[in-house]
Short mmCIF file of C-alpha atoms in Angstrom, two decimals:
data_model
loop_
_atom_site.label_atom_id
_atom_site.label_comp_id
_atom_site.label_asym_id
_atom_site.label_seq_id
_atom_site.Cartn_x
_atom_site.Cartn_y
_atom_site.Cartn_z
CA GLY A 11 9.82 -0.14 10.02
CA ALA A 12 6.89 -0.38 11.82
CA VAL A 13 5.57 -4.56 11.56
CA VAL A 14 1.89 -4.87 10.76
CA SER A 15 0.77 -8.68 10.78
CA GLN A 16 -2.25 -9.71 9.41
CA HIS A 17 -4.57 -12.90 10.23
CA PRO A 18 -5.06 -15.54 8.60
CA SER A 19 -2.83 -15.75 5.48
CA TRP A 20 -5.19 -16.71 3.70
CA VAL A 21 -8.58 -18.61 4.24
CA ILE A 22 -11.27 -21.30 1.99
CA CYS A 23 -14.78 -21.00 2.75
CA LYS A 24 -17.69 -21.49 1.17
CA SER A 25 -19.77 -19.45 -0.82
CA GLY A 26 -23.02 -17.54 2.16
CA THR A 27 -20.71 -17.96 5.28
CA SER A 28 -18.63 -15.21 6.97
CA VAL A 29 -15.10 -14.86 7.45
CA LYS A 30 -13.30 -12.09 9.67
CA ILE A 31 -9.85 -11.44 8.76
CA GLU A 32 -7.71 -9.54 11.53
CA CYS A 33 -5.30 -6.67 10.88
CA ARG A 34 -2.70 -5.68 14.36
CA SER A 35 -0.14 -3.41 14.02
CA LEU A 36 2.76 -5.59 16.59
CA ASP A 37 4.98 -2.54 17.85
CA PHE A 38 2.85 0.60 17.83
CA GLN A 39 -0.46 2.27 18.21
CA ALA A 40 -2.72 2.84 15.26
CA THR A 41 -5.52 5.29 15.70
CA THR A 42 -6.12 5.21 11.62
CA MET A 43 -5.87 1.88 9.27
CA PHE A 44 -7.19 1.02 6.41
CA TRP A 45 -7.94 -1.71 4.75
CA TYR A 46 -7.56 -2.33 0.62
CA ARG A 47 -8.39 -4.92 -2.05
CA GLN A 48 -6.96 -6.18 -4.82
CA PHE A 49 -7.94 -8.55 -8.02
CA PRO A 50 -4.91 -10.77 -10.12
CA LYS A 51 -2.82 -8.37 -11.88
CA GLN A 52 -5.05 -4.76 -10.47
CA SER A 53 -3.24 -2.37 -8.46
CA LEU A 54 -4.46 -2.11 -4.60
CA MET A 55 -7.91 -0.35 -4.22
CA LEU A 56 -9.01 1.11 -0.97
CA MET A 57 -12.14 -0.02 0.44
CA ALA A 58 -12.28 1.50 3.60
CA THR A 59 -10.45 3.72 6.98
CA SER A 60 -10.75 2.56 10.20
CA ASN A 61 -10.32 4.65 13.04
CA GLU A 62 -10.27 3.57 16.16
CA GLY A 63 -13.44 3.92 18.41
CA SER A 64 -15.78 5.31 15.93
CA LYS A 65 -17.43 4.08 12.69
CA ALA A 66 -15.46 3.64 9.85
CA THR A 67 -15.23 5.33 6.31
CA TYR A 68 -16.16 3.63 3.36
CA GLU A 69 -15.03 4.23 -0.48
CA GLN A 70 -17.54 4.82 -3.11
CA GLY A 71 -19.20 1.62 -4.36
CA VAL A 72 -18.29 -0.60 -1.44
CA GLU A 73 -20.96 -1.94 0.90
CA LYS A 74 -20.78 -1.55 3.94
CA ASP A 75 -23.06 -4.32 5.34
CA LYS A 76 -20.78 -6.49 3.35
CA PHE A 77 -17.54 -5.93 4.71
CA LEU A 78 -18.43 -4.84 8.29
CA ILE A 79 -15.19 -3.23 10.10
CA ASN A 80 -14.55 -2.96 13.66
CA HIS A 81 -11.21 -1.33 15.21
CA ALA A 82 -11.85 -1.92 18.93
CA SER A 83 -8.55 -1.36 20.41
CA LEU A 84 -4.99 1.19 18.94
CA THR A 85 -3.42 -1.92 17.94
CA LEU A 86 -6.33 -3.98 16.33
CA SER A 87 -8.79 -3.50 13.34
CA THR A 88 -11.16 -6.69 11.42
CA LEU A 89 -12.39 -6.87 8.32
CA THR A 90 -15.43 -9.17 8.58
CA VAL A 91 -16.50 -10.16 4.97
CA THR A 92 -20.34 -11.07 4.80
CA SER A 93 -22.11 -13.44 3.03
CA ALA A 94 -19.36 -13.64 1.25
CA HIS A 95 -19.75 -14.95 -2.75
CA PRO A 96 -16.92 -15.92 -4.97
CA GLU A 97 -16.58 -12.72 -6.40
CA ASP A 98 -15.13 -11.26 -2.85
CA SER A 99 -12.24 -13.84 -3.51
CA SER A 100 -9.53 -11.36 -3.47
CA PHE A 101 -6.18 -10.16 -1.58
CA TYR A 102 -7.08 -8.26 1.51
CA ILE A 103 -4.37 -5.74 2.60
CA CYS A 104 -4.82 -3.90 5.86
CA SER A 105 -2.51 -0.87 6.45
CA ALA A 106 -1.51 0.93 9.88
CA LEU A 107 -0.60 5.28 9.78
CA ILE A 108 1.82 6.18 11.83
CA PRO A 109 1.08 9.81 12.18
CA GLY A 110 4.08 12.67 11.41
CA LEU A 111 5.53 16.61 12.00
CA ALA A 112 4.34 16.62 8.27
CA ALA A 113 3.76 13.87 7.07
CA ASP A 114 2.34 10.30 7.91
CA THR A 115 3.12 6.87 6.88
CA GLN A 116 1.86 4.36 6.18
CA TYR A 117 3.10 0.71 6.97
CA PHE A 118 0.99 -2.72 5.18
CA GLY A 119 0.62 -6.27 6.58
CA PRO A 120 1.45 -9.39 4.57
CA GLY A 121 -1.79 -9.58 3.04
CA THR A 122 -4.80 -12.73 3.18
CA ARG A 123 -5.86 -14.20 0.50
CA LEU A 124 -9.57 -15.08 0.33
CA THR A 125 -10.82 -17.73 -2.02
CA VAL A 126 -14.88 -18.04 -1.66
CA LEU A 127 -15.64 -21.56 -3.15
CA ASP B 28 -7.32 8.14 -9.94
CA ALA B 29 -3.42 7.90 -9.27
CA LYS B 30 -1.36 11.41 -10.02
CA THR B 31 1.51 9.57 -11.17
CA THR B 32 3.09 8.60 -14.72
CA GLN B 33 5.24 5.79 -14.41
CA PRO B 34 6.60 3.82 -17.19
CA PRO B 35 5.02 0.33 -16.93
CA SER B 36 7.93 -2.37 -16.54
CA MET B 37 11.80 -1.98 -16.44
CA ASP B 38 14.81 -4.08 -16.68
CA CYS B 39 18.30 -4.10 -14.56
CA ALA B 40 21.14 -5.91 -14.27
CA GLU B 41 21.81 -7.17 -10.88
CA GLY B 42 24.58 -5.14 -8.79
CA ARG B 43 23.64 -1.91 -10.81
CA ALA B 44 22.02 0.87 -9.76
CA ALA B 45 18.21 1.00 -10.85
CA ASN B 46 16.65 4.38 -11.38
CA LEU B 47 12.67 4.26 -11.50
CA PRO B 48 11.57 7.46 -13.05
CA CYS B 49 8.05 8.80 -12.24
CA ASN B 50 6.40 11.98 -13.45
CA HIS B 51 3.75 14.55 -11.23
CA SER B 52 3.62 17.30 -13.28
CA THR B 53 0.13 18.16 -11.05
CA ILE B 54 1.59 17.82 -7.68
CA SER B 55 0.59 20.69 -5.33
CA GLY B 56 3.08 22.43 -2.65
CA ASN B 57 1.65 20.69 0.18
CA GLU B 58 1.86 16.90 -2.00
CA TYR B 59 4.55 14.57 -0.89
CA VAL B 60 6.15 11.59 -2.97
CA TYR B 61 5.52 8.64 -1.52
CA TRP B 62 7.47 5.34 -2.99
CA TYR B 63 6.16 1.63 -1.72
CA ARG B 64 6.98 -1.33 -3.56
CA GLN B 65 5.40 -4.85 -3.88
CA ILE B 66 6.89 -8.18 -3.89
CA HIS B 67 4.78 -11.16 -5.63
CA SER B 68 1.55 -11.97 -3.09
CA GLN B 69 2.58 -9.53 -0.83
CA GLY B 70 2.08 -6.19 1.17
CA PRO B 71 2.79 -3.17 -0.15
CA GLN B 72 6.23 -2.00 1.59
CA TYR B 73 7.81 1.57 2.29
CA ILE B 74 10.58 2.41 0.63
CA ILE B 75 11.13 6.39 0.84
CA HIS B 76 9.34 9.34 0.80
CA GLY B 77 10.13 13.11 0.39
CA LEU B 78 8.73 16.89 0.22
CA LYS B 79 11.25 18.72 -1.70
CA ASN B 80 15.03 18.14 -0.70
CA ASN B 81 16.51 14.47 -2.11
CA GLU B 82 16.19 11.99 0.73
CA THR B 83 18.65 8.98 1.01
CA ASN B 84 17.68 6.21 3.54
CA GLU B 85 18.79 2.15 4.00
CA MET B 86 16.98 1.42 1.11
CA ALA B 87 17.04 3.82 -1.73
CA SER B 88 17.33 7.45 -2.78
CA LEU B 89 14.92 9.48 -3.73
CA ILE B 90 15.91 12.32 -6.08
CA ILE B 91 13.15 15.17 -6.40
CA THR B 92 13.35 17.71 -9.47
CA GLU B 93 13.46 21.15 -8.54
CA ASP B 94 10.07 22.15 -9.60
CA ARG B 95 8.25 19.58 -8.23
CA LYS B 96 7.01 17.83 -11.37
CA SER B 97 8.89 14.51 -11.57
CA SER B 98 11.30 12.05 -9.53
CA THR B 99 13.36 9.19 -9.50
CA LEU B 100 14.03 6.68 -7.14
CA ILE B 101 17.15 4.69 -7.40
CA LEU B 102 18.55 1.74 -6.06
CA PRO B 103 21.78 1.77 -6.00
CA HIS B 104 23.30 -1.77 -6.25
CA ALA B 105 19.82 -3.56 -7.22
CA THR B 106 19.22 -7.38 -6.06
CA LEU B 107 16.98 -10.33 -7.64
CA ARG B 108 15.72 -9.62 -4.38
CA ASP B 109 14.56 -6.18 -5.65
CA THR B 110 12.49 -7.48 -8.25
CA ALA B 111 9.09 -5.84 -7.55
CA VAL B 112 6.42 -3.84 -8.86
CA TYR B 113 7.00 0.08 -7.54
CA TYR B 114 5.03 2.63 -6.86
CA CYS B 115 5.03 6.16 -6.84
CA ILE B 116 2.31 7.77 -4.63
CA THR B 117 1.50 11.95 -4.17
CA MET B 118 0.29 12.51 -0.94
CA GLU B 119 -0.64 15.45 0.87
CA TYR B 120 -0.95 15.08 4.63
CA GLY B 121 -3.95 13.59 6.12
CA ASN B 122 -5.12 11.91 2.86
CA LYS B 123 -4.90 8.84 1.49
CA LEU B 124 -2.64 6.75 -0.96
CA VAL B 125 -4.05 6.68 -4.40
CA PHE B 126 -1.88 3.50 -6.12
CA GLY B 127 -1.43 3.62 -10.05
CA ALA B 128 -0.57 1.05 -11.99
CA GLY B 129 3.33 1.41 -11.51
CA THR B 130 6.60 0.01 -12.22
CA ILE B 131 7.42 -3.41 -12.94
CA LEU B 132 10.74 -3.85 -12.00
CA ARG B 133 12.61 -7.14 -13.24
CA VAL B 134 16.68 -8.00 -12.10
CA LYS B 135 18.22 -10.12 -14.01
CA SER B 136 21.20 -11.94 -13.24
#
């Protein structure tokens, strides 16, 4: 299957600082990528859809000024958590979309665990 | 909200087939059935998807009932490494994956 990487795999930061997470499609080009968040013992929640060369589309309740998404190339999307607070501590996962003739398939990265102190 | 219903957990003996059921009684004609799994502290892994015909790949088989209201994912010879949360998701082309709670599959030796 297609390979998606994330960097870093984990990060610890102080409250008030900003953290950038990278998501790369390694062996294919991805016009569309997605960002999810997962709290302990919960399922994945979609945060936003990232489209190459255009503004991201955020899900209801997700602050676009806090979670900045940039999809500047066909293989890279970044999520920046600005002014992070302890409640932003979570597992952040990206996925990249491979469109098909009749059905799309998303391939997921390994995730980034963010801990805000 | 997720549009599928799955049992919260299942156990399976190592080496035996694991049959994971999924109910999607409100599925529309254009929606595919996708299966993903998530091993602890990792990103979800794509397994298989189908529309109405049964599908098989190197990982699993997907059996969809004729009325498409339910499906079963079959892992033919479960191993300890198949212990994970399995998600059944229905999605129309161009739409978004909505993850439910999934089924925790525990493979035991």
